[in-house]
PDB file of C-alpha atoms in Angstrom:
ATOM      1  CA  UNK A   1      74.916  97.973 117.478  1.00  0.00           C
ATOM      2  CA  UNK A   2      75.425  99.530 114.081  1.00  0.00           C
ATOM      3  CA  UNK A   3      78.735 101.331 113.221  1.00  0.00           C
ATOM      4  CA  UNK A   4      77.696 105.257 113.754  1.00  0.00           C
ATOM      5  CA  UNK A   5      76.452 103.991 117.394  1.00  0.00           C
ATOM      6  CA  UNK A   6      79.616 102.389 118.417  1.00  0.00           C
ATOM      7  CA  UNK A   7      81.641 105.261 116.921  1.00  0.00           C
ATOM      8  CA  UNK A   8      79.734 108.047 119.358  1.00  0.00           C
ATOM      9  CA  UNK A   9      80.108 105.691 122.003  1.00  0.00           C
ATOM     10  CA  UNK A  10      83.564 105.737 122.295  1.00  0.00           C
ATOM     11  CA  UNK A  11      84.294 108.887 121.413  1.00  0.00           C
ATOM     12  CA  UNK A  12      81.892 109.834 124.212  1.00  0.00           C
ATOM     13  CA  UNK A  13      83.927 107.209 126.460  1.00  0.00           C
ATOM     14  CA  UNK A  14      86.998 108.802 125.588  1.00  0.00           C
ATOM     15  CA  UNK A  15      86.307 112.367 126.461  1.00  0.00           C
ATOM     16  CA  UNK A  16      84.932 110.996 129.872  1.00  0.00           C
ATOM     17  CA  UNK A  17      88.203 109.253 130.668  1.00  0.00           C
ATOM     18  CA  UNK A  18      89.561 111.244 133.434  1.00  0.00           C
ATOM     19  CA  UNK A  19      92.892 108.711 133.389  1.00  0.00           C
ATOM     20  CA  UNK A  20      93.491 109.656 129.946  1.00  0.00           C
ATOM     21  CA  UNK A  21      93.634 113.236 130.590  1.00  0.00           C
ATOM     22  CA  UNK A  22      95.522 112.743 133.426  1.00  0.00           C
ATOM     23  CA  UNK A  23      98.187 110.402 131.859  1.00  0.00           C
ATOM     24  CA  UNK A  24      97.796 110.820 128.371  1.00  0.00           C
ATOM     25  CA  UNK A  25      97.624 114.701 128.258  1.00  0.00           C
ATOM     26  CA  UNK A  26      99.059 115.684 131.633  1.00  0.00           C
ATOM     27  CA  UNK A  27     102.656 113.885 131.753  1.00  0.00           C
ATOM     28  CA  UNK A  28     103.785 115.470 128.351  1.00  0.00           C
ATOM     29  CA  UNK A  29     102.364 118.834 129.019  1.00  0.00           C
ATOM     30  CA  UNK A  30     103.946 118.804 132.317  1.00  0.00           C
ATOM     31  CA  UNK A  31     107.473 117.608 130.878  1.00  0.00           C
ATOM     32  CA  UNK A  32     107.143 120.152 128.649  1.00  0.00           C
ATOM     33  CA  UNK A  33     106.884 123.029 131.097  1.00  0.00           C
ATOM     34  CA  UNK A  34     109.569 121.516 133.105  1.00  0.00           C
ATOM     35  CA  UNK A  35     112.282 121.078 130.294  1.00  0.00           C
ATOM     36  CA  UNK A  36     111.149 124.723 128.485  1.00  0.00           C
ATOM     37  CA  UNK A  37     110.086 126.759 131.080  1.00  0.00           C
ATOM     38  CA  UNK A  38     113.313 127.600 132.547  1.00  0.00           C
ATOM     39  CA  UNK A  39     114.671 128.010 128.828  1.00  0.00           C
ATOM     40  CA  UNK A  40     112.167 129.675 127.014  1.00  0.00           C
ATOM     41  CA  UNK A  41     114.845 132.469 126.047  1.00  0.00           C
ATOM     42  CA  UNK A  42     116.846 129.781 124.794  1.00  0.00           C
ATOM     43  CA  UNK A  43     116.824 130.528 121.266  1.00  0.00           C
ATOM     44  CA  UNK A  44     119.628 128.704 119.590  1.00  0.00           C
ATOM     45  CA  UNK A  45     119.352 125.359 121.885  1.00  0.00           C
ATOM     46  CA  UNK A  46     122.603 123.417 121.278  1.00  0.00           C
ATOM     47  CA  UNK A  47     123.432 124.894 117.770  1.00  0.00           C
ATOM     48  CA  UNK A  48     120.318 124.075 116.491  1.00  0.00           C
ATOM     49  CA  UNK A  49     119.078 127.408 115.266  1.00  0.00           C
ATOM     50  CA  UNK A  50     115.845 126.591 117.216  1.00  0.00           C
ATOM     51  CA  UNK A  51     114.787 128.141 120.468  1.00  0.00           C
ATOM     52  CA  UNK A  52     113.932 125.362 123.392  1.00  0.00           C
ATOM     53  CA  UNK A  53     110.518 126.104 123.813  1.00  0.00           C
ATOM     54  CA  UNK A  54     109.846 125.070 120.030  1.00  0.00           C
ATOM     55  CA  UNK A  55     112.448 122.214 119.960  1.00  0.00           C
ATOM     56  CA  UNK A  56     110.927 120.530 123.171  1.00  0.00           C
ATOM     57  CA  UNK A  57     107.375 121.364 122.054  1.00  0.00           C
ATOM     58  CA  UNK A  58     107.522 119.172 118.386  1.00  0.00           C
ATOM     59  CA  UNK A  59     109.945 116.837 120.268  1.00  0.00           C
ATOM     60  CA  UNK A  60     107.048 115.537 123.100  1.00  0.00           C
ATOM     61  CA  UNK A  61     104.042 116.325 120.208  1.00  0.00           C
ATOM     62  CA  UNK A  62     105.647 113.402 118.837  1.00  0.00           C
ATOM     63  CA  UNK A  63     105.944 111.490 121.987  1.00  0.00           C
ATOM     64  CA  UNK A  64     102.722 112.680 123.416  1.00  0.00           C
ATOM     65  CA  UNK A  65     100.875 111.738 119.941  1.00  0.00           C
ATOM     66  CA  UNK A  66     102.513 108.251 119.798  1.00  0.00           C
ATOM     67  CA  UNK A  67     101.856 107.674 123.897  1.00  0.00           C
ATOM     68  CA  UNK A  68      98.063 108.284 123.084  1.00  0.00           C
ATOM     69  CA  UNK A  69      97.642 105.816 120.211  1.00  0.00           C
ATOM     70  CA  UNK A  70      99.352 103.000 121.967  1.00  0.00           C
ATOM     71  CA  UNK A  71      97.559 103.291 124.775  1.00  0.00           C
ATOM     72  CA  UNK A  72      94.318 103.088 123.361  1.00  0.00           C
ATOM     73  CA  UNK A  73      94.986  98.833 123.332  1.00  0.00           C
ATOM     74  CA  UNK A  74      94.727  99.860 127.314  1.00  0.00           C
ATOM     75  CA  UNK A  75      90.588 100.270 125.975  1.00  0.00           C
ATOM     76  CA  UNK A  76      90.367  97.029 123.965  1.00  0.00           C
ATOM     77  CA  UNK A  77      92.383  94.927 126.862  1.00  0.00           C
ATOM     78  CA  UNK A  78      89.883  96.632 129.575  1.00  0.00           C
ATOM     79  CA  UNK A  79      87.028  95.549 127.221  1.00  0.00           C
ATOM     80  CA  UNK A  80      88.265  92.010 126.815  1.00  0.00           C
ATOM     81  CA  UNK A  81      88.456  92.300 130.827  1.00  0.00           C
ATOM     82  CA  UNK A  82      84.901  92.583 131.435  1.00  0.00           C
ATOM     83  CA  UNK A  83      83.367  90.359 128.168  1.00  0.00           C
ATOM     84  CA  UNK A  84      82.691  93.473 126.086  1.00  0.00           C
ATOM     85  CA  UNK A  85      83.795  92.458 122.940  1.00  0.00           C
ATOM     86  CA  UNK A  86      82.331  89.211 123.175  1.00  0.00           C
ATOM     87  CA  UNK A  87      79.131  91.246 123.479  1.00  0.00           C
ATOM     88  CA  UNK A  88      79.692  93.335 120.479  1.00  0.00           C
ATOM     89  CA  UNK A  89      80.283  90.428 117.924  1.00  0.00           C
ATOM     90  CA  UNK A  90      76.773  89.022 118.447  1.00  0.00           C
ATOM     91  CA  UNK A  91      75.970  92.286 117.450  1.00  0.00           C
ATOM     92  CA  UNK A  92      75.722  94.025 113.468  1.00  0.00           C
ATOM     93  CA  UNK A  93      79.024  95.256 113.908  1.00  0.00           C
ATOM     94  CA  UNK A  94      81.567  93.897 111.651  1.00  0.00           C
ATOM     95  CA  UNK A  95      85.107  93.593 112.593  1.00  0.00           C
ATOM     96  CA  UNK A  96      86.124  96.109 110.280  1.00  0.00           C
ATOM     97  CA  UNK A  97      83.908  98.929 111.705  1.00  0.00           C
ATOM     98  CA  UNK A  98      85.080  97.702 115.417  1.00  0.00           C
ATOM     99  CA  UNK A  99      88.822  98.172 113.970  1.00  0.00           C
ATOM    100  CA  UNK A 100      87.951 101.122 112.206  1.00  0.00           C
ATOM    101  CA  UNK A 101      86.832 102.944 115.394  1.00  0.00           C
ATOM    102  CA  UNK A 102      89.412 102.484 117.661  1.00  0.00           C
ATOM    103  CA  UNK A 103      91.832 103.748 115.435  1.00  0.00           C
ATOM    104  CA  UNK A 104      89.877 106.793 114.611  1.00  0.00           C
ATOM    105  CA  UNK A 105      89.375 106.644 118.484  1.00  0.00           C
ATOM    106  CA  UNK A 106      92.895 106.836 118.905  1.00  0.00           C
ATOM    107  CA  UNK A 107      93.337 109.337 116.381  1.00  0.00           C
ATOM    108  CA  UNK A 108      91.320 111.611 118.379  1.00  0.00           C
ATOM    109  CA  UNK A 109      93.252 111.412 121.382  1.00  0.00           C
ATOM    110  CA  UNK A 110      96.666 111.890 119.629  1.00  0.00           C
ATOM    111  CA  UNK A 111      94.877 115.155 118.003  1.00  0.00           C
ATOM    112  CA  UNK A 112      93.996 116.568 121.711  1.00  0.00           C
ATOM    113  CA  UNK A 113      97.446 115.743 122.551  1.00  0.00           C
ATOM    114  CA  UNK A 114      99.042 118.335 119.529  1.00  0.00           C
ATOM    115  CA  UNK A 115      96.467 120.856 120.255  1.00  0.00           C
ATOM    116  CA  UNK A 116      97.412 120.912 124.081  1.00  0.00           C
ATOM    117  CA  UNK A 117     101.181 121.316 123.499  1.00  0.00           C
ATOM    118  CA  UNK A 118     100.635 123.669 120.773  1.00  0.00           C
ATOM    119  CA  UNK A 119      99.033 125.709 123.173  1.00  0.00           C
ATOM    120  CA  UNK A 120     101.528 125.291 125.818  1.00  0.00           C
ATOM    121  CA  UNK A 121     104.109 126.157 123.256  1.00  0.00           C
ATOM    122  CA  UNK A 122     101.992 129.385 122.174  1.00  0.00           C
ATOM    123  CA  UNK A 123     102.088 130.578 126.092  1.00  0.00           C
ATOM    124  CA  UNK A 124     105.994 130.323 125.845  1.00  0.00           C
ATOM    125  CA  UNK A 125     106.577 132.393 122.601  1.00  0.00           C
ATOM    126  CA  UNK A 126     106.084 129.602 119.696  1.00  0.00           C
ATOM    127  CA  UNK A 127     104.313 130.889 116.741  1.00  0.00           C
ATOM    128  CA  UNK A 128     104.113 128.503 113.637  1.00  0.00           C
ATOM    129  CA  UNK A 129     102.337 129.711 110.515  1.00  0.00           C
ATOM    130  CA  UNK A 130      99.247 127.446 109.662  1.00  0.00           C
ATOM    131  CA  UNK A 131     100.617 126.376 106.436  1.00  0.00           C
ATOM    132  CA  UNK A 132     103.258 124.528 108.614  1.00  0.00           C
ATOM    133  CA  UNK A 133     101.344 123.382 111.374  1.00  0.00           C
ATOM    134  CA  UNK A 134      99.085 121.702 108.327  1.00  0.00           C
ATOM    135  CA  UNK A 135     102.368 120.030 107.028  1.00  0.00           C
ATOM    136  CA  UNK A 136     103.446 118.773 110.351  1.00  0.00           C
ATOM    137  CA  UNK A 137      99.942 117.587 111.588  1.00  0.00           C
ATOM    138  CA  UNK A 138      99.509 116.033 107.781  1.00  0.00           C
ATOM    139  CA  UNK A 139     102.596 113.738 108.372  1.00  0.00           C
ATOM    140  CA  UNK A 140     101.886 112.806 111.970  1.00  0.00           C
ATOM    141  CA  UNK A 141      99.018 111.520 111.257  1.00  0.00           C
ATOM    142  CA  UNK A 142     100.193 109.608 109.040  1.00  0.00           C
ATOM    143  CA  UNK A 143     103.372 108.260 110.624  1.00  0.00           C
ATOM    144  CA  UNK A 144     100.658 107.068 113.639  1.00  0.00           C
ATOM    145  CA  UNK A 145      99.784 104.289 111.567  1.00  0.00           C
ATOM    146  CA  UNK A 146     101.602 101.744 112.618  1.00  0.00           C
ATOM    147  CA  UNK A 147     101.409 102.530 116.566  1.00  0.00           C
ATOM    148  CA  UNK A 148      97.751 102.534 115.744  1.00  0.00           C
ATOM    149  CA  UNK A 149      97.865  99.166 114.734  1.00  0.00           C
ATOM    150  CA  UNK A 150     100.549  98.304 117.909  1.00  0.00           C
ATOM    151  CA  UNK A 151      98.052  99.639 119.952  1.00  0.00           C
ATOM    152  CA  UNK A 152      95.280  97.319 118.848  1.00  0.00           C
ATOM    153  CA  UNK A 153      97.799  93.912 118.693  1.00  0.00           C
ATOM    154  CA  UNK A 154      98.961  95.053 122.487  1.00  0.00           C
ATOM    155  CA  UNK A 155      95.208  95.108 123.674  1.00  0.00           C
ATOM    156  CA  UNK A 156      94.297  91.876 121.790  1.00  0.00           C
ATOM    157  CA  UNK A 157      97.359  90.256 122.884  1.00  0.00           C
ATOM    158  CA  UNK A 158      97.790  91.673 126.567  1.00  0.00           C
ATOM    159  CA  UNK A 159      96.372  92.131 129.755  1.00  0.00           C
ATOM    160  CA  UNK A 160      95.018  94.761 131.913  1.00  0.00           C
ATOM    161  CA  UNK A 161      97.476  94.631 134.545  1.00  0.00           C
ATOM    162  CA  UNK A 162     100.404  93.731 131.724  1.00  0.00           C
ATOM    163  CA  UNK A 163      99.596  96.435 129.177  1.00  0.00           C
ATOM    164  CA  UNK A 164     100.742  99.279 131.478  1.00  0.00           C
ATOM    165  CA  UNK A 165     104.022  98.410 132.006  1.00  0.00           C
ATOM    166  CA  UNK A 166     104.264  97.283 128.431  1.00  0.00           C
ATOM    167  CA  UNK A 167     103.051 100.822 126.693  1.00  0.00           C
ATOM    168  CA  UNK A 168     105.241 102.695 128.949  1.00  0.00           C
ATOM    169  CA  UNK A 169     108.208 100.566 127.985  1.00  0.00           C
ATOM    170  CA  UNK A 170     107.958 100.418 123.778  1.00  0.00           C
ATOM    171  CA  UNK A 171     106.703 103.980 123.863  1.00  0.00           C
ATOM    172  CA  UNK A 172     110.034 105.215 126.271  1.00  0.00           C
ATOM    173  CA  UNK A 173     112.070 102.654 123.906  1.00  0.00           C
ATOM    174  CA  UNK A 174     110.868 103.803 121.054  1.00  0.00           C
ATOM    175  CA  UNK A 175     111.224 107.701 121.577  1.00  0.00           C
ATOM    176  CA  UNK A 176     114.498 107.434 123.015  1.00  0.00           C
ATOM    177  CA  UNK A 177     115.470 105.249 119.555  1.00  0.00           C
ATOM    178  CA  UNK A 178     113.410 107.918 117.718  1.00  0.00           C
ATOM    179  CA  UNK A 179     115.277 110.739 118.821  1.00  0.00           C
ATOM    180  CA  UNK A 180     112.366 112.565 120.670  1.00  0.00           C
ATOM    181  CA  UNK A 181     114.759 113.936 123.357  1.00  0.00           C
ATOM    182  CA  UNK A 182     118.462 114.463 121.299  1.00  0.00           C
ATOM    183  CA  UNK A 183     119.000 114.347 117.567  1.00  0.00           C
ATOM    184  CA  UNK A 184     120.138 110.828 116.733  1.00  0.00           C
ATOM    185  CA  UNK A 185     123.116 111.670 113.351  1.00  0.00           C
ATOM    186  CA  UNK A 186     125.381 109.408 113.008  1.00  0.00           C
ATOM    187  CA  UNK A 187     126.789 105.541 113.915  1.00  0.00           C
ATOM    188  CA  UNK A 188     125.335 102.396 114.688  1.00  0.00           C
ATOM    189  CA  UNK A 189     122.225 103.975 116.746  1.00  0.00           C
ATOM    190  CA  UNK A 190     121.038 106.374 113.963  1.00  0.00           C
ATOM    191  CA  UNK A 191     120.978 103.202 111.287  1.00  0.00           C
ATOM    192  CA  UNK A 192     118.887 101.510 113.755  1.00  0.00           C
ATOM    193  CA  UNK A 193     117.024 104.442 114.257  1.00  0.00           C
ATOM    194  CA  UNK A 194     116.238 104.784 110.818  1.00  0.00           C
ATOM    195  CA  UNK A 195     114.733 101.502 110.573  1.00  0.00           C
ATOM    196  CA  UNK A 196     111.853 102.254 113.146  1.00  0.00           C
ATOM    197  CA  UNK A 197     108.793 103.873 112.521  1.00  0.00           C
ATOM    198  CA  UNK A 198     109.499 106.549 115.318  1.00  0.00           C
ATOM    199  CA  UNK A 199     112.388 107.644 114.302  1.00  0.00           C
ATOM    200  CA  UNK A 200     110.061 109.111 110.877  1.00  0.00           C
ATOM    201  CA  UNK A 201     107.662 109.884 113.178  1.00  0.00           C
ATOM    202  CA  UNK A 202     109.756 112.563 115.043  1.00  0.00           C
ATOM    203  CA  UNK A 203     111.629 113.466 111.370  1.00  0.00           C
ATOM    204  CA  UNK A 204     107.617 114.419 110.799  1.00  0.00           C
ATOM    205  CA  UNK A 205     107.350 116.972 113.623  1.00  0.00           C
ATOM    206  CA  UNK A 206     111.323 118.656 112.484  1.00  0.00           C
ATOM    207  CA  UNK A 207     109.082 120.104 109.678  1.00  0.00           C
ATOM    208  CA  UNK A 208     107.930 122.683 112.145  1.00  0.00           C
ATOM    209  CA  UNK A 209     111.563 123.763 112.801  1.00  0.00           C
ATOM    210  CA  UNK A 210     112.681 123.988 109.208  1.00  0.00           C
ATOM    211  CA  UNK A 211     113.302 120.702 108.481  1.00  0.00           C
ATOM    212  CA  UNK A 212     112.259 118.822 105.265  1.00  0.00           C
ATOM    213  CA  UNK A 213     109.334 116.463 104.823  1.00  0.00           C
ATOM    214  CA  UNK A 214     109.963 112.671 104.170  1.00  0.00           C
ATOM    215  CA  UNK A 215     111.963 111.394 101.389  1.00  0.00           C
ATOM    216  CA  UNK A 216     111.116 107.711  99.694  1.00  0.00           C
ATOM    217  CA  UNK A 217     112.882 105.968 103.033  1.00  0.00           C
ATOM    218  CA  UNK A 218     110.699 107.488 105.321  1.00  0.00           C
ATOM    219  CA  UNK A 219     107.436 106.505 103.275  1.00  0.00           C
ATOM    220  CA  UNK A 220     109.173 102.865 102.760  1.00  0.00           C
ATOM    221  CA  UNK A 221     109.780 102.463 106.396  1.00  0.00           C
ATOM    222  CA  UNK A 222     106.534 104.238 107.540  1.00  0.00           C
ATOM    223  CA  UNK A 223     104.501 101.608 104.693  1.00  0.00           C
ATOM    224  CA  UNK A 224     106.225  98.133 105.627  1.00  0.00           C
ATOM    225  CA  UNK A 225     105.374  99.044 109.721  1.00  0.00           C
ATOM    226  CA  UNK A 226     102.030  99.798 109.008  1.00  0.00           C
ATOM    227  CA  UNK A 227     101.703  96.629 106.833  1.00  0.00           C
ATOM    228  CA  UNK A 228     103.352  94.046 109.317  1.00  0.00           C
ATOM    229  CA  UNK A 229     101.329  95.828 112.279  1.00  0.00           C
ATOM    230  CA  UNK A 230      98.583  95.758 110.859  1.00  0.00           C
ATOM    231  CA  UNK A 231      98.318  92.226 109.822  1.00  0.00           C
ATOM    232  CA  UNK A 232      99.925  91.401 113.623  1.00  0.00           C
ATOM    233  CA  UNK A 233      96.854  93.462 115.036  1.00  0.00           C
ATOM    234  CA  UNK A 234      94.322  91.475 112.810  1.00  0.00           C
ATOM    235  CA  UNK A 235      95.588  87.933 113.239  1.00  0.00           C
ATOM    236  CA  UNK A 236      95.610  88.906 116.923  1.00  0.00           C
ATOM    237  CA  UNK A 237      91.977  90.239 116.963  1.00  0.00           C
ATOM    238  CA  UNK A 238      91.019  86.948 114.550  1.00  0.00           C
ATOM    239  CA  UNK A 239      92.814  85.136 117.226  1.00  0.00           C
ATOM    240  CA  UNK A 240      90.305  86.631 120.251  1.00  0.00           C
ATOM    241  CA  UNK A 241      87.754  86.041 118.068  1.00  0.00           C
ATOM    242  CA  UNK A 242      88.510  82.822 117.588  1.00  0.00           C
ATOM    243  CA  UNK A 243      88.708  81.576 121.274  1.00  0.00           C
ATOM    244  CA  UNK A 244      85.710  83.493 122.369  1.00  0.00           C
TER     245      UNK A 244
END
C-alpha cells in the first residue's frame, strides 16, 4: 500500500465514522448550546468583557479539538484489534508515512470540530474577523501536537475496551487543569496548570477574545510535550512492531 493510498483511506474511513460524529462532534456542540443558549445576551460573562456565547464557544473549540485528536488512538487500538497493522507492515508503507497519517488524520477531525462550533457560535451572535480566526486556528494547531502524539502512544499502548474510559478521563483531566471551563489565575493549580500542554492549548483559543498569543513559556512547554510524546508514541509503536 503506498503512502497517498493509505492517506485517502482513512480520511475516507474517517468521514464514514458515524461514532465520531456522534461523540466527537455531537457532545461539544451540544454542551455548547446547553451552557450558551440560555446566555447568549450575556455579554460581560463574569467580568470578563466577553459575552457567553463567545467565551463558551473558544472554551469547548479547545476541548472539542483536543477530544478529537486523542481519540484517534481509539483507530490504531481498533486496528491492532483485528490484525490490521500487522497487515500494513508487510506492505511499502514505512512507519513514518503510517505515523504521518494518523496525525494528519487526526488533524482533520479536530478541524471539523472548530468549524462546527464556529458555526454554532455564528447562530448565537459570534462574529470573529478572519484575521483572528487565522491566529487562533494557527496556534491550535499547533498546540495539538502533543495530544497528537498521546493519541498514537494510547492506541499503541491500550486496548479497545480500555481506551474509552482512558480518553475520556486525560481529556476531562486535562481541560479541567487547562482551564477550558473557568480561568485558572492564581495559586498552586495555575503553576500546575502552566506546566501542561492544555493549559497553552486553551491560552491559544483566548486569542479570539482579545487575549495575546504565546510568549517563550508557552512555546517551551508546548516543544518539550511534543518531544517526550512523541518519542513515548514511537517507542510504543517500535514496541508493537516489535512483538508482532
Amino acid at each position: 500500500m503506498t503512502s497517498t493510498t493509505y492517506v485517502r483511506y482513512e480520511l475516507v474511513r474517517v468521514l464514514r465514522n458515524r461514532r465520531f460524529f456522534l461523540f466527537s462532534l455531537g457532545f461539544p456542540l451540544v454542551l455548547y448550546f446547553l451552557v450558551a443558549g440560555p446566555n447568549r445576551d450575556v455579554h460581560d460573562l463574569g467580568g470578563s468583557g466577553v459575552s457567553a456565547p463567545l467565551y463558551f464557544m473558544i472554551g469547548l473549540t479547545a476541548f472539542g479539538a483536543m477530544n478529537s485528536v486523542i481519540a484517534g488512538g481509539a483507530r490504531i487500538a481498533f486496528d491492532r484489534s483485528v490484525g490490521w497493522t500487522r497487515q500494513l507492515r508487510l506492505t511499502p508503507l514505512s512507519p513514518r508515512s503510517y505515523l504521518v497519517t494518523k496525525i494528519l488524520t487526526a488533524y482533520l477531525t479536530a478541524l471539523i470540530t472548530v468549524v462546527v462550533l464556529a458555526a454554532a457560535g455564528a447562530s448565537l451572535g459570534v462574529h470573529l474577523s478572519a484575521s483572528v480566526w487565522a491566529e487562533t486556528i494557527a496556534l491550535l494547531l499547533i498546540g495539538l501536537l502533543p495530544f497528537a502524539a498521546l493519541g498514537i502512544l494510547f492506541g499503541h499502548l491500550l486496548t479497545v475496551d480500555s481506551l474509552g474510559p482512558a480518553v475520556g478521563g486525560t481529556t476531562a483531566l486535562l481541560a479541567f487543569l487547562g482551564g477550558v471551563w473557568f480561568p485558572i489565575q492564581s495559586g498552586f493549580m495555575h503553576t500546575v496548570a502552566q506546566a501542561l500542554p492544555s493549559y497553552w492549548l486553551v491560552q491559544a483559543s483566548r486569542v479570539a477574545t482579545g487575549g495575546h498569543a504565546w510568549g517563550v513559556r508557552g512555546w517551551a512547554i508546548t516543544v518539550a510535550w511534543t518531544i517526550v510524546l512523541g518519542a513515548a508514541a514511537a517507542w510504543a509503536y517500535r514496541r508493537d512492531t516489535e512483538r508482532a
